Amino acid sequence: MTPTPTATQAPDRSPTTAAPAHPYAGSGLLILRLVLGLTMAAHGSQKLFGWFGGGGISGTGKFFTASGYPAGNTMAVVAGLSETLGGLGLAAGLLTPLAAAAIVGTMINAIAVKGTGSFFAPAGIEYELLLTAAAAALALTGPGRFALDRFLPVLRDHRPAFGALAVVLGVVLAGAVLLARS
C-alpha cells in the first residue's frame, strides 16, 4: 500500500516514479546506442573524409548532384556531419533526442533516394528503415542510464515529449531537404 502524502508533503509526480525499468534496460540501450551510433559515424566519415572506402566530399557530392539535390558538395557536408555528429552523439548518449533526429532526417532522405522498388537488400530500403526506426526508438525511450545526458539538467530525466519533438523535427527537416530535390 502506498502511503498517502501528509498536509506538508506534496505527492511525488516526477517522471522517475513510474514503474521501475528492467534492471538491464540501461545495458540494452547502451548496446543499441553504441552499434547504431558508431555505424552512423562511420557512414558520415565516408562522406566527409573518404574513410572506409567512401567517396569523400567530392565523390559524395557528385552522387547527391546525380540524385537531384542542389549543391551536391554542400549536401555531402550536411549529410556527413549529420551522420557523424548524430552517430557520435548517440554513441555517447549526449543530446540524444537531437542526435537521433539527425539520423532520422538523413535516413529518410536515403530511403527517398533509393525509392520503394524493393524492400530487401541490396537494392531495397530495409537497412535504412531499420536505422531510422532504431534512431526514432532511442529518441522516444531515452538513452538509458549509461549516457552523458544524465549529467545535463534538462535531459537528466528523460521526457518522451522531447524525443517526440525531436523525431518530428527530423521528419520536417528531411521533408524540407526533399522538397529542394529536383
Short mmCIF file of N, CA and C in Angstrom, two decimals:
data_model
loop_
_atom_site.label_atom_id
_atom_site.label_comp_id
_atom_site.label_asym_id
_atom_site.label_seq_id
_atom_site.Cartn_x
_atom_site.Cartn_y
_atom_site.Cartn_z
N MET A 1 0.84 -1.17 0.00
CA MET A 1 0.00 0.00 0.00
C MET A 1 0.88 1.24 0.00
N THR A 2 0.54 2.19 -0.82
CA THR A 2 1.32 3.42 -0.93
C THR A 2 0.89 4.39 0.16
N PRO A 3 1.87 4.98 0.87
CA PRO A 3 1.48 5.95 1.90
C PRO A 3 0.89 7.20 1.25
N THR A 4 -0.08 7.78 1.93
CA THR A 4 -0.72 8.99 1.46
C THR A 4 0.10 10.19 1.92
N PRO A 5 0.30 11.19 1.06
CA PRO A 5 1.07 12.36 1.48
C PRO A 5 0.34 13.10 2.59
N THR A 6 1.09 13.60 3.53
CA THR A 6 0.51 14.40 4.61
C THR A 6 0.30 15.81 4.10
N ALA A 7 -0.26 16.66 4.94
CA ALA A 7 -0.55 18.03 4.53
C ALA A 7 0.72 18.78 4.18
N THR A 8 1.85 18.40 4.77
CA THR A 8 3.10 19.11 4.49
C THR A 8 3.89 18.48 3.35
N GLN A 9 3.48 17.32 2.87
CA GLN A 9 4.18 16.64 1.79
C GLN A 9 3.36 16.72 0.51
N ALA A 10 4.02 17.08 -0.55
CA ALA A 10 3.36 17.06 -1.85
C ALA A 10 3.60 15.68 -2.47
N PRO A 11 2.63 15.17 -3.18
CA PRO A 11 2.84 13.87 -3.83
C PRO A 11 3.96 13.98 -4.87
N ASP A 12 4.75 12.93 -4.98
CA ASP A 12 5.86 12.90 -5.94
C ASP A 12 5.32 12.48 -7.29
N ARG A 13 5.32 13.42 -8.23
CA ARG A 13 4.80 13.14 -9.58
C ARG A 13 5.90 13.25 -10.63
N SER A 14 7.14 13.07 -10.23
CA SER A 14 8.24 13.17 -11.19
C SER A 14 8.22 11.97 -12.13
N PRO A 15 8.81 12.13 -13.32
CA PRO A 15 8.78 11.03 -14.29
C PRO A 15 9.53 9.79 -13.80
N THR A 16 10.38 9.93 -12.81
CA THR A 16 11.14 8.79 -12.33
C THR A 16 10.33 7.91 -11.38
N THR A 17 9.11 8.31 -11.05
CA THR A 17 8.30 7.49 -10.15
C THR A 17 7.43 6.49 -10.89
N ALA A 18 7.56 6.43 -12.18
CA ALA A 18 6.81 5.46 -12.96
C ALA A 18 7.32 4.06 -12.63
N ALA A 19 6.71 3.07 -13.24
CA ALA A 19 7.13 1.69 -12.99
C ALA A 19 8.63 1.55 -13.21
N PRO A 20 9.33 0.85 -12.32
CA PRO A 20 10.78 0.74 -12.46
C PRO A 20 11.15 0.01 -13.75
N ALA A 21 12.22 0.49 -14.36
CA ALA A 21 12.70 -0.11 -15.60
C ALA A 21 13.33 -1.46 -15.30
N HIS A 22 13.37 -2.28 -16.31
CA HIS A 22 14.04 -3.57 -16.18
C HIS A 22 15.49 -3.30 -15.79
N PRO A 23 16.07 -4.11 -14.91
CA PRO A 23 17.43 -3.81 -14.43
C PRO A 23 18.49 -3.80 -15.53
N TYR A 24 18.25 -4.45 -16.66
CA TYR A 24 19.23 -4.48 -17.73
C TYR A 24 18.86 -3.56 -18.89
N ALA A 25 17.82 -2.75 -18.73
CA ALA A 25 17.41 -1.85 -19.81
C ALA A 25 18.51 -0.87 -20.17
N GLY A 26 19.21 -0.35 -19.19
CA GLY A 26 20.31 0.58 -19.46
C GLY A 26 21.40 -0.06 -20.29
N SER A 27 21.72 -1.31 -20.01
CA SER A 27 22.74 -2.02 -20.77
C SER A 27 22.29 -2.28 -22.20
N GLY A 28 21.04 -2.64 -22.37
CA GLY A 28 20.49 -2.87 -23.71
C GLY A 28 20.49 -1.61 -24.54
N LEU A 29 20.09 -0.48 -23.92
CA LEU A 29 20.10 0.78 -24.65
C LEU A 29 21.52 1.22 -24.98
N LEU A 30 22.47 0.94 -24.09
CA LEU A 30 23.87 1.26 -24.36
C LEU A 30 24.36 0.50 -25.59
N ILE A 31 24.07 -0.78 -25.66
CA ILE A 31 24.49 -1.59 -26.82
C ILE A 31 23.87 -1.03 -28.10
N LEU A 32 22.57 -0.74 -28.06
CA LEU A 32 21.90 -0.20 -29.24
C LEU A 32 22.51 1.14 -29.64
N ARG A 33 22.75 2.02 -28.67
CA ARG A 33 23.34 3.33 -28.97
C ARG A 33 24.73 3.19 -29.57
N LEU A 34 25.55 2.32 -29.00
CA LEU A 34 26.92 2.15 -29.49
C LEU A 34 26.94 1.62 -30.93
N VAL A 35 26.16 0.57 -31.18
CA VAL A 35 26.17 -0.03 -32.52
C VAL A 35 25.59 0.94 -33.55
N LEU A 36 24.44 1.51 -33.27
CA LEU A 36 23.82 2.45 -34.21
C LEU A 36 24.68 3.69 -34.36
N GLY A 37 25.12 4.25 -33.25
CA GLY A 37 25.89 5.49 -33.30
C GLY A 37 27.20 5.35 -34.03
N LEU A 38 27.95 4.30 -33.72
CA LEU A 38 29.25 4.13 -34.38
C LEU A 38 29.10 3.75 -35.84
N THR A 39 28.03 3.00 -36.17
CA THR A 39 27.75 2.69 -37.57
C THR A 39 27.48 3.98 -38.35
N MET A 40 26.65 4.84 -37.78
CA MET A 40 26.32 6.10 -38.47
C MET A 40 27.52 7.02 -38.54
N ALA A 41 28.33 7.07 -37.48
CA ALA A 41 29.53 7.91 -37.52
C ALA A 41 30.49 7.43 -38.60
N ALA A 42 30.60 6.12 -38.78
CA ALA A 42 31.45 5.58 -39.85
C ALA A 42 30.90 5.96 -41.22
N HIS A 43 29.58 5.90 -41.39
CA HIS A 43 28.97 6.31 -42.66
C HIS A 43 29.26 7.78 -42.94
N GLY A 44 29.14 8.60 -41.91
CA GLY A 44 29.41 10.02 -42.08
C GLY A 44 30.86 10.29 -42.44
N SER A 45 31.78 9.54 -41.84
CA SER A 45 33.20 9.74 -42.14
C SER A 45 33.54 9.30 -43.57
N GLN A 46 32.75 8.37 -44.11
CA GLN A 46 32.92 8.04 -45.53
C GLN A 46 32.63 9.26 -46.40
N LYS A 47 31.58 9.97 -46.05
CA LYS A 47 31.18 11.14 -46.83
C LYS A 47 32.14 12.30 -46.63
N LEU A 48 32.54 12.54 -45.38
CA LEU A 48 33.38 13.70 -45.08
C LEU A 48 34.83 13.53 -45.46
N PHE A 49 35.39 12.34 -45.16
CA PHE A 49 36.83 12.15 -45.27
C PHE A 49 37.25 11.08 -46.27
N GLY A 50 36.28 10.36 -46.83
CA GLY A 50 36.61 9.27 -47.75
C GLY A 50 37.12 8.03 -47.03
N TRP A 51 36.96 7.96 -45.73
CA TRP A 51 37.41 6.79 -44.96
C TRP A 51 36.54 5.59 -45.27
N PHE A 52 37.04 4.42 -44.99
CA PHE A 52 36.31 3.15 -45.12
C PHE A 52 35.75 2.97 -46.53
N GLY A 53 36.49 3.39 -47.52
CA GLY A 53 36.08 3.22 -48.91
C GLY A 53 35.05 4.21 -49.39
N GLY A 54 34.84 5.29 -48.65
CA GLY A 54 33.85 6.29 -49.05
C GLY A 54 34.36 7.22 -50.12
N GLY A 55 33.46 8.03 -50.64
CA GLY A 55 33.79 8.93 -51.74
C GLY A 55 34.31 10.28 -51.32
N GLY A 56 34.33 10.56 -50.00
CA GLY A 56 34.72 11.90 -49.57
C GLY A 56 33.69 12.92 -50.02
N ILE A 57 33.98 14.18 -49.78
CA ILE A 57 33.02 15.22 -50.13
C ILE A 57 32.82 15.30 -51.63
N SER A 58 33.89 15.21 -52.39
CA SER A 58 33.79 15.32 -53.85
C SER A 58 32.96 14.19 -54.45
N GLY A 59 33.32 12.97 -54.11
CA GLY A 59 32.59 11.82 -54.67
C GLY A 59 31.15 11.75 -54.19
N THR A 60 30.93 12.04 -52.91
CA THR A 60 29.57 12.02 -52.38
C THR A 60 28.77 13.19 -52.95
N GLY A 61 29.44 14.32 -53.17
CA GLY A 61 28.76 15.47 -53.77
C GLY A 61 28.27 15.16 -55.17
N LYS A 62 29.07 14.43 -55.93
CA LYS A 62 28.64 14.03 -57.28
C LYS A 62 27.42 13.12 -57.21
N PHE A 63 27.41 12.21 -56.22
CA PHE A 63 26.25 11.34 -56.03
C PHE A 63 25.00 12.16 -55.71
N PHE A 64 25.14 13.14 -54.81
CA PHE A 64 23.99 13.97 -54.46
C PHE A 64 23.49 14.77 -55.66
N THR A 65 24.40 15.30 -56.45
CA THR A 65 24.01 16.04 -57.65
C THR A 65 23.27 15.12 -58.62
N ALA A 66 23.81 13.93 -58.83
CA ALA A 66 23.17 12.96 -59.74
C ALA A 66 21.80 12.51 -59.21
N SER A 67 21.61 12.59 -57.89
CA SER A 67 20.34 12.19 -57.28
C SER A 67 19.32 13.32 -57.25
N GLY A 68 19.69 14.49 -57.82
CA GLY A 68 18.74 15.59 -57.93
C GLY A 68 18.82 16.64 -56.84
N TYR A 69 19.80 16.55 -55.96
CA TYR A 69 19.94 17.56 -54.90
C TYR A 69 20.73 18.75 -55.44
N PRO A 70 20.34 19.97 -55.05
CA PRO A 70 21.14 21.13 -55.44
C PRO A 70 22.42 21.17 -54.60
N ALA A 71 23.46 21.77 -55.11
CA ALA A 71 24.72 21.97 -54.37
C ALA A 71 25.19 20.65 -53.75
N GLY A 72 25.57 19.72 -54.62
CA GLY A 72 25.94 18.38 -54.17
C GLY A 72 26.99 18.34 -53.08
N ASN A 73 28.05 19.14 -53.21
CA ASN A 73 29.09 19.13 -52.18
C ASN A 73 28.57 19.64 -50.84
N THR A 74 27.72 20.65 -50.87
CA THR A 74 27.12 21.15 -49.62
C THR A 74 26.25 20.07 -48.99
N MET A 75 25.48 19.39 -49.81
CA MET A 75 24.64 18.30 -49.29
C MET A 75 25.50 17.17 -48.71
N ALA A 76 26.65 16.91 -49.33
CA ALA A 76 27.56 15.88 -48.82
C ALA A 76 28.07 16.26 -47.43
N VAL A 77 28.40 17.54 -47.25
CA VAL A 77 28.86 18.01 -45.94
C VAL A 77 27.73 17.92 -44.92
N VAL A 78 26.53 18.35 -45.29
CA VAL A 78 25.38 18.30 -44.36
C VAL A 78 25.09 16.86 -43.97
N ALA A 79 25.03 15.97 -44.94
CA ALA A 79 24.75 14.56 -44.64
C ALA A 79 25.88 13.95 -43.82
N GLY A 80 27.12 14.25 -44.20
CA GLY A 80 28.26 13.70 -43.47
C GLY A 80 28.31 14.18 -42.03
N LEU A 81 28.06 15.47 -41.81
CA LEU A 81 28.04 16.00 -40.44
C LEU A 81 26.86 15.44 -39.64
N SER A 82 25.70 15.34 -40.28
CA SER A 82 24.53 14.79 -39.59
C SER A 82 24.79 13.36 -39.14
N GLU A 83 25.37 12.56 -40.02
CA GLU A 83 25.64 11.16 -39.67
C GLU A 83 26.77 11.05 -38.65
N THR A 84 27.85 11.80 -38.84
CA THR A 84 28.99 11.70 -37.94
C THR A 84 28.65 12.23 -36.55
N LEU A 85 28.16 13.47 -36.48
CA LEU A 85 27.86 14.06 -35.18
C LEU A 85 26.65 13.40 -34.52
N GLY A 86 25.63 13.08 -35.32
CA GLY A 86 24.48 12.36 -34.77
C GLY A 86 24.88 11.00 -34.24
N GLY A 87 25.72 10.30 -35.00
CA GLY A 87 26.19 8.98 -34.56
C GLY A 87 27.02 9.04 -33.30
N LEU A 88 27.95 10.00 -33.24
CA LEU A 88 28.78 10.13 -32.04
C LEU A 88 27.94 10.56 -30.84
N GLY A 89 26.95 11.43 -31.08
CA GLY A 89 26.04 11.83 -30.00
C GLY A 89 25.25 10.65 -29.46
N LEU A 90 24.75 9.79 -30.37
CA LEU A 90 24.03 8.60 -29.92
C LEU A 90 24.95 7.66 -29.15
N ALA A 91 26.15 7.44 -29.66
CA ALA A 91 27.07 6.51 -29.00
C ALA A 91 27.39 6.98 -27.59
N ALA A 92 27.56 8.28 -27.41
CA ALA A 92 27.89 8.82 -26.09
C ALA A 92 26.65 9.06 -25.24
N GLY A 93 25.49 9.04 -25.85
CA GLY A 93 24.27 9.38 -25.11
C GLY A 93 24.24 10.86 -24.77
N LEU A 94 24.74 11.68 -25.70
CA LEU A 94 24.82 13.13 -25.50
C LEU A 94 23.85 13.83 -26.44
N LEU A 95 22.96 14.61 -25.85
CA LEU A 95 21.91 15.29 -26.63
C LEU A 95 21.17 14.27 -27.49
N THR A 96 20.81 13.17 -26.88
CA THR A 96 20.25 12.02 -27.58
C THR A 96 19.06 12.36 -28.47
N PRO A 97 18.08 13.15 -28.02
CA PRO A 97 16.96 13.42 -28.93
C PRO A 97 17.40 14.12 -30.22
N LEU A 98 18.31 15.08 -30.11
CA LEU A 98 18.78 15.79 -31.31
C LEU A 98 19.67 14.90 -32.17
N ALA A 99 20.51 14.09 -31.55
CA ALA A 99 21.35 13.16 -32.30
C ALA A 99 20.48 12.19 -33.09
N ALA A 100 19.44 11.69 -32.45
CA ALA A 100 18.52 10.77 -33.12
C ALA A 100 17.79 11.47 -34.26
N ALA A 101 17.40 12.73 -34.05
CA ALA A 101 16.71 13.48 -35.10
C ALA A 101 17.60 13.64 -36.33
N ALA A 102 18.90 13.86 -36.12
CA ALA A 102 19.83 13.98 -37.25
C ALA A 102 19.86 12.69 -38.06
N ILE A 103 19.86 11.56 -37.36
CA ILE A 103 19.89 10.26 -38.04
C ILE A 103 18.56 10.02 -38.77
N VAL A 104 17.46 10.31 -38.11
CA VAL A 104 16.14 10.11 -38.72
C VAL A 104 16.04 10.92 -40.01
N GLY A 105 16.41 12.19 -39.96
CA GLY A 105 16.31 13.04 -41.15
C GLY A 105 17.17 12.56 -42.30
N THR A 106 18.40 12.18 -41.98
CA THR A 106 19.31 11.70 -43.02
C THR A 106 18.81 10.41 -43.64
N MET A 107 18.32 9.51 -42.81
CA MET A 107 17.86 8.21 -43.31
C MET A 107 16.57 8.32 -44.11
N ILE A 108 15.72 9.28 -43.78
CA ILE A 108 14.52 9.50 -44.61
C ILE A 108 14.94 9.89 -46.02
N ASN A 109 15.95 10.75 -46.12
CA ASN A 109 16.45 11.12 -47.45
C ASN A 109 17.07 9.93 -48.15
N ALA A 110 17.80 9.09 -47.42
CA ALA A 110 18.39 7.89 -48.03
C ALA A 110 17.31 6.96 -48.57
N ILE A 111 16.24 6.81 -47.82
CA ILE A 111 15.12 5.97 -48.27
C ILE A 111 14.49 6.56 -49.53
N ALA A 112 14.32 7.88 -49.54
CA ALA A 112 13.71 8.54 -50.71
C ALA A 112 14.59 8.38 -51.95
N VAL A 113 15.91 8.45 -51.78
CA VAL A 113 16.81 8.31 -52.93
C VAL A 113 16.76 6.89 -53.47
N LYS A 114 16.73 5.91 -52.57
CA LYS A 114 16.68 4.51 -53.02
C LYS A 114 15.36 4.18 -53.67
N GLY A 115 14.30 4.83 -53.23
CA GLY A 115 12.99 4.56 -53.78
C GLY A 115 12.35 3.35 -53.11
N THR A 116 11.20 2.99 -53.58
CA THR A 116 10.45 1.89 -52.97
C THR A 116 10.30 0.71 -53.92
N GLY A 117 11.25 0.55 -54.83
CA GLY A 117 11.17 -0.55 -55.78
C GLY A 117 11.29 -1.90 -55.13
N SER A 118 11.98 -1.97 -54.00
CA SER A 118 12.21 -3.24 -53.33
C SER A 118 12.40 -2.98 -51.85
N PHE A 119 12.05 -3.96 -51.04
CA PHE A 119 12.25 -3.82 -49.60
C PHE A 119 13.59 -4.41 -49.18
N PHE A 120 13.94 -5.57 -49.72
CA PHE A 120 15.11 -6.30 -49.26
C PHE A 120 16.40 -5.83 -49.93
N ALA A 121 17.49 -5.93 -49.17
CA ALA A 121 18.82 -5.57 -49.66
C ALA A 121 19.21 -6.51 -50.79
N PRO A 122 20.07 -6.12 -51.68
CA PRO A 122 20.89 -4.92 -51.63
C PRO A 122 20.22 -3.69 -52.24
N ALA A 123 19.20 -3.85 -53.05
CA ALA A 123 18.58 -2.69 -53.70
C ALA A 123 17.47 -2.08 -52.85
N GLY A 124 17.02 -2.78 -51.83
CA GLY A 124 15.88 -2.33 -51.04
C GLY A 124 16.24 -1.35 -49.93
N ILE A 125 15.23 -1.02 -49.16
CA ILE A 125 15.36 0.00 -48.12
C ILE A 125 15.37 -0.58 -46.71
N GLU A 126 15.45 -1.89 -46.57
CA GLU A 126 15.33 -2.48 -45.24
C GLU A 126 16.39 -1.97 -44.26
N TYR A 127 17.63 -1.82 -44.70
CA TYR A 127 18.71 -1.35 -43.85
C TYR A 127 18.46 0.08 -43.38
N GLU A 128 18.12 0.96 -44.31
CA GLU A 128 17.86 2.35 -43.97
C GLU A 128 16.64 2.49 -43.06
N LEU A 129 15.62 1.68 -43.32
CA LEU A 129 14.43 1.71 -42.49
C LEU A 129 14.74 1.25 -41.06
N LEU A 130 15.56 0.24 -40.92
CA LEU A 130 15.96 -0.24 -39.60
C LEU A 130 16.74 0.84 -38.84
N LEU A 131 17.68 1.51 -39.51
CA LEU A 131 18.43 2.58 -38.86
C LEU A 131 17.51 3.72 -38.44
N THR A 132 16.55 4.07 -39.28
CA THR A 132 15.60 5.13 -38.97
C THR A 132 14.76 4.77 -37.75
N ALA A 133 14.23 3.55 -37.74
CA ALA A 133 13.39 3.11 -36.63
C ALA A 133 14.18 3.04 -35.32
N ALA A 134 15.41 2.56 -35.38
CA ALA A 134 16.24 2.47 -34.17
C ALA A 134 16.52 3.85 -33.61
N ALA A 135 16.83 4.82 -34.48
CA ALA A 135 17.09 6.18 -34.01
C ALA A 135 15.83 6.80 -33.40
N ALA A 136 14.69 6.61 -34.05
CA ALA A 136 13.43 7.14 -33.51
C ALA A 136 13.11 6.48 -32.17
N ALA A 137 13.34 5.19 -32.06
CA ALA A 137 13.08 4.49 -30.79
C ALA A 137 13.96 5.04 -29.68
N LEU A 138 15.23 5.31 -29.98
CA LEU A 138 16.12 5.88 -28.96
C LEU A 138 15.68 7.28 -28.55
N ALA A 139 15.20 8.05 -29.51
CA ALA A 139 14.70 9.39 -29.18
C ALA A 139 13.51 9.29 -28.23
N LEU A 140 12.64 8.32 -28.47
CA LEU A 140 11.42 8.20 -27.66
C LEU A 140 11.68 7.55 -26.30
N THR A 141 12.57 6.56 -26.25
CA THR A 141 12.81 5.87 -24.97
C THR A 141 13.84 6.57 -24.11
N GLY A 142 14.72 7.33 -24.72
CA GLY A 142 15.82 7.95 -23.99
C GLY A 142 17.05 7.07 -24.09
N PRO A 143 18.20 7.60 -23.66
CA PRO A 143 19.47 6.91 -23.86
C PRO A 143 19.77 5.83 -22.83
N GLY A 144 19.01 5.78 -21.76
CA GLY A 144 19.32 4.82 -20.70
C GLY A 144 20.24 5.43 -19.66
N ARG A 145 20.59 4.63 -18.68
CA ARG A 145 21.33 5.16 -17.54
C ARG A 145 22.82 5.37 -17.80
N PHE A 146 23.38 4.74 -18.82
CA PHE A 146 24.80 4.88 -19.12
C PHE A 146 24.98 5.89 -20.25
N ALA A 147 24.66 7.15 -19.98
CA ALA A 147 24.68 8.18 -21.02
C ALA A 147 25.11 9.51 -20.42
N LEU A 148 25.75 10.32 -21.24
CA LEU A 148 26.17 11.64 -20.79
C LEU A 148 24.99 12.57 -20.54
N ASP A 149 23.85 12.28 -21.14
CA ASP A 149 22.65 13.10 -20.89
C ASP A 149 22.29 13.13 -19.41
N ARG A 150 22.67 12.14 -18.66
CA ARG A 150 22.37 12.11 -17.22
C ARG A 150 23.03 13.26 -16.47
N PHE A 151 24.04 13.88 -17.08
CA PHE A 151 24.73 15.00 -16.44
C PHE A 151 24.21 16.36 -16.90
N LEU A 152 23.24 16.35 -17.81
CA LEU A 152 22.64 17.59 -18.30
C LEU A 152 21.30 17.80 -17.61
N PRO A 153 21.14 18.88 -16.87
CA PRO A 153 19.91 19.06 -16.09
C PRO A 153 18.62 18.93 -16.89
N VAL A 154 18.59 19.47 -18.10
CA VAL A 154 17.35 19.42 -18.89
C VAL A 154 17.04 18.00 -19.35
N LEU A 155 18.07 17.21 -19.63
CA LEU A 155 17.86 15.87 -20.17
C LEU A 155 18.06 14.76 -19.15
N ARG A 156 18.41 15.11 -17.91
CA ARG A 156 18.68 14.10 -16.89
C ARG A 156 17.51 13.12 -16.74
N ASP A 157 16.33 13.66 -16.57
CA ASP A 157 15.13 12.82 -16.51
C ASP A 157 14.50 12.85 -17.90
N HIS A 158 14.61 11.73 -18.60
CA HIS A 158 14.10 11.69 -19.97
C HIS A 158 12.62 12.02 -20.00
N ARG A 159 12.27 12.88 -20.92
CA ARG A 159 10.87 13.22 -21.13
C ARG A 159 10.51 12.79 -22.55
N PRO A 160 9.56 11.88 -22.68
CA PRO A 160 9.18 11.40 -24.02
C PRO A 160 8.79 12.52 -24.97
N ALA A 161 8.28 13.62 -24.44
CA ALA A 161 7.90 14.74 -25.31
C ALA A 161 9.11 15.30 -26.04
N PHE A 162 10.27 15.35 -25.38
CA PHE A 162 11.49 15.83 -26.05
C PHE A 162 11.82 14.91 -27.22
N GLY A 163 11.72 13.61 -27.00
CA GLY A 163 12.01 12.65 -28.05
C GLY A 163 11.04 12.77 -29.20
N ALA A 164 9.77 12.92 -28.89
CA ALA A 164 8.75 13.05 -29.94
C ALA A 164 8.97 14.33 -30.74
N LEU A 165 9.26 15.43 -30.06
CA LEU A 165 9.53 16.68 -30.77
C LEU A 165 10.77 16.56 -31.65
N ALA A 166 11.78 15.86 -31.17
CA ALA A 166 13.00 15.68 -31.96
C ALA A 166 12.72 14.86 -33.21
N VAL A 167 11.93 13.80 -33.08
CA VAL A 167 11.59 12.98 -34.25
C VAL A 167 10.81 13.81 -35.26
N VAL A 168 9.86 14.60 -34.79
CA VAL A 168 9.09 15.48 -35.68
C VAL A 168 10.03 16.47 -36.36
N LEU A 169 10.98 17.03 -35.62
CA LEU A 169 11.96 17.95 -36.21
C LEU A 169 12.76 17.26 -37.32
N GLY A 170 13.22 16.04 -37.07
CA GLY A 170 13.96 15.29 -38.08
C GLY A 170 13.13 15.04 -39.32
N VAL A 171 11.87 14.69 -39.15
CA VAL A 171 10.98 14.42 -40.28
C VAL A 171 10.71 15.70 -41.07
N VAL A 172 10.45 16.79 -40.39
CA VAL A 172 10.16 18.07 -41.06
C VAL A 172 11.38 18.56 -41.84
N LEU A 173 12.56 18.51 -41.22
CA LEU A 173 13.77 18.94 -41.93
C LEU A 173 14.08 18.02 -43.11
N ALA A 174 13.85 16.73 -42.94
CA ALA A 174 14.05 15.80 -44.06
C ALA A 174 13.11 16.16 -45.21
N GLY A 175 11.87 16.48 -44.88
CA GLY A 175 10.90 16.88 -45.90
C GLY A 175 11.32 18.15 -46.62
N ALA A 176 11.85 19.11 -45.87
CA ALA A 176 12.31 20.36 -46.48
C ALA A 176 13.45 20.11 -47.45
N VAL A 177 14.38 19.24 -47.06
CA VAL A 177 15.50 18.91 -47.95
C VAL A 177 14.99 18.17 -49.19
N LEU A 178 14.04 17.28 -48.99
CA LEU A 178 13.50 16.54 -50.14
C LEU A 178 12.75 17.47 -51.10
N LEU A 179 12.13 18.52 -50.58
CA LEU A 179 11.44 19.48 -51.46
C LEU A 179 12.42 20.23 -52.36
N ALA A 180 13.66 20.38 -51.88
CA ALA A 180 14.68 21.07 -52.69
C ALA A 180 15.23 20.18 -53.79
N ARG A 181 14.98 18.90 -53.66
CA ARG A 181 15.48 17.92 -54.64
C ARG A 181 14.63 17.99 -55.91
N SER A 182 15.29 17.98 -57.06
CA SER A 182 14.52 18.08 -58.31
C SER A 182 14.12 16.71 -58.82
#
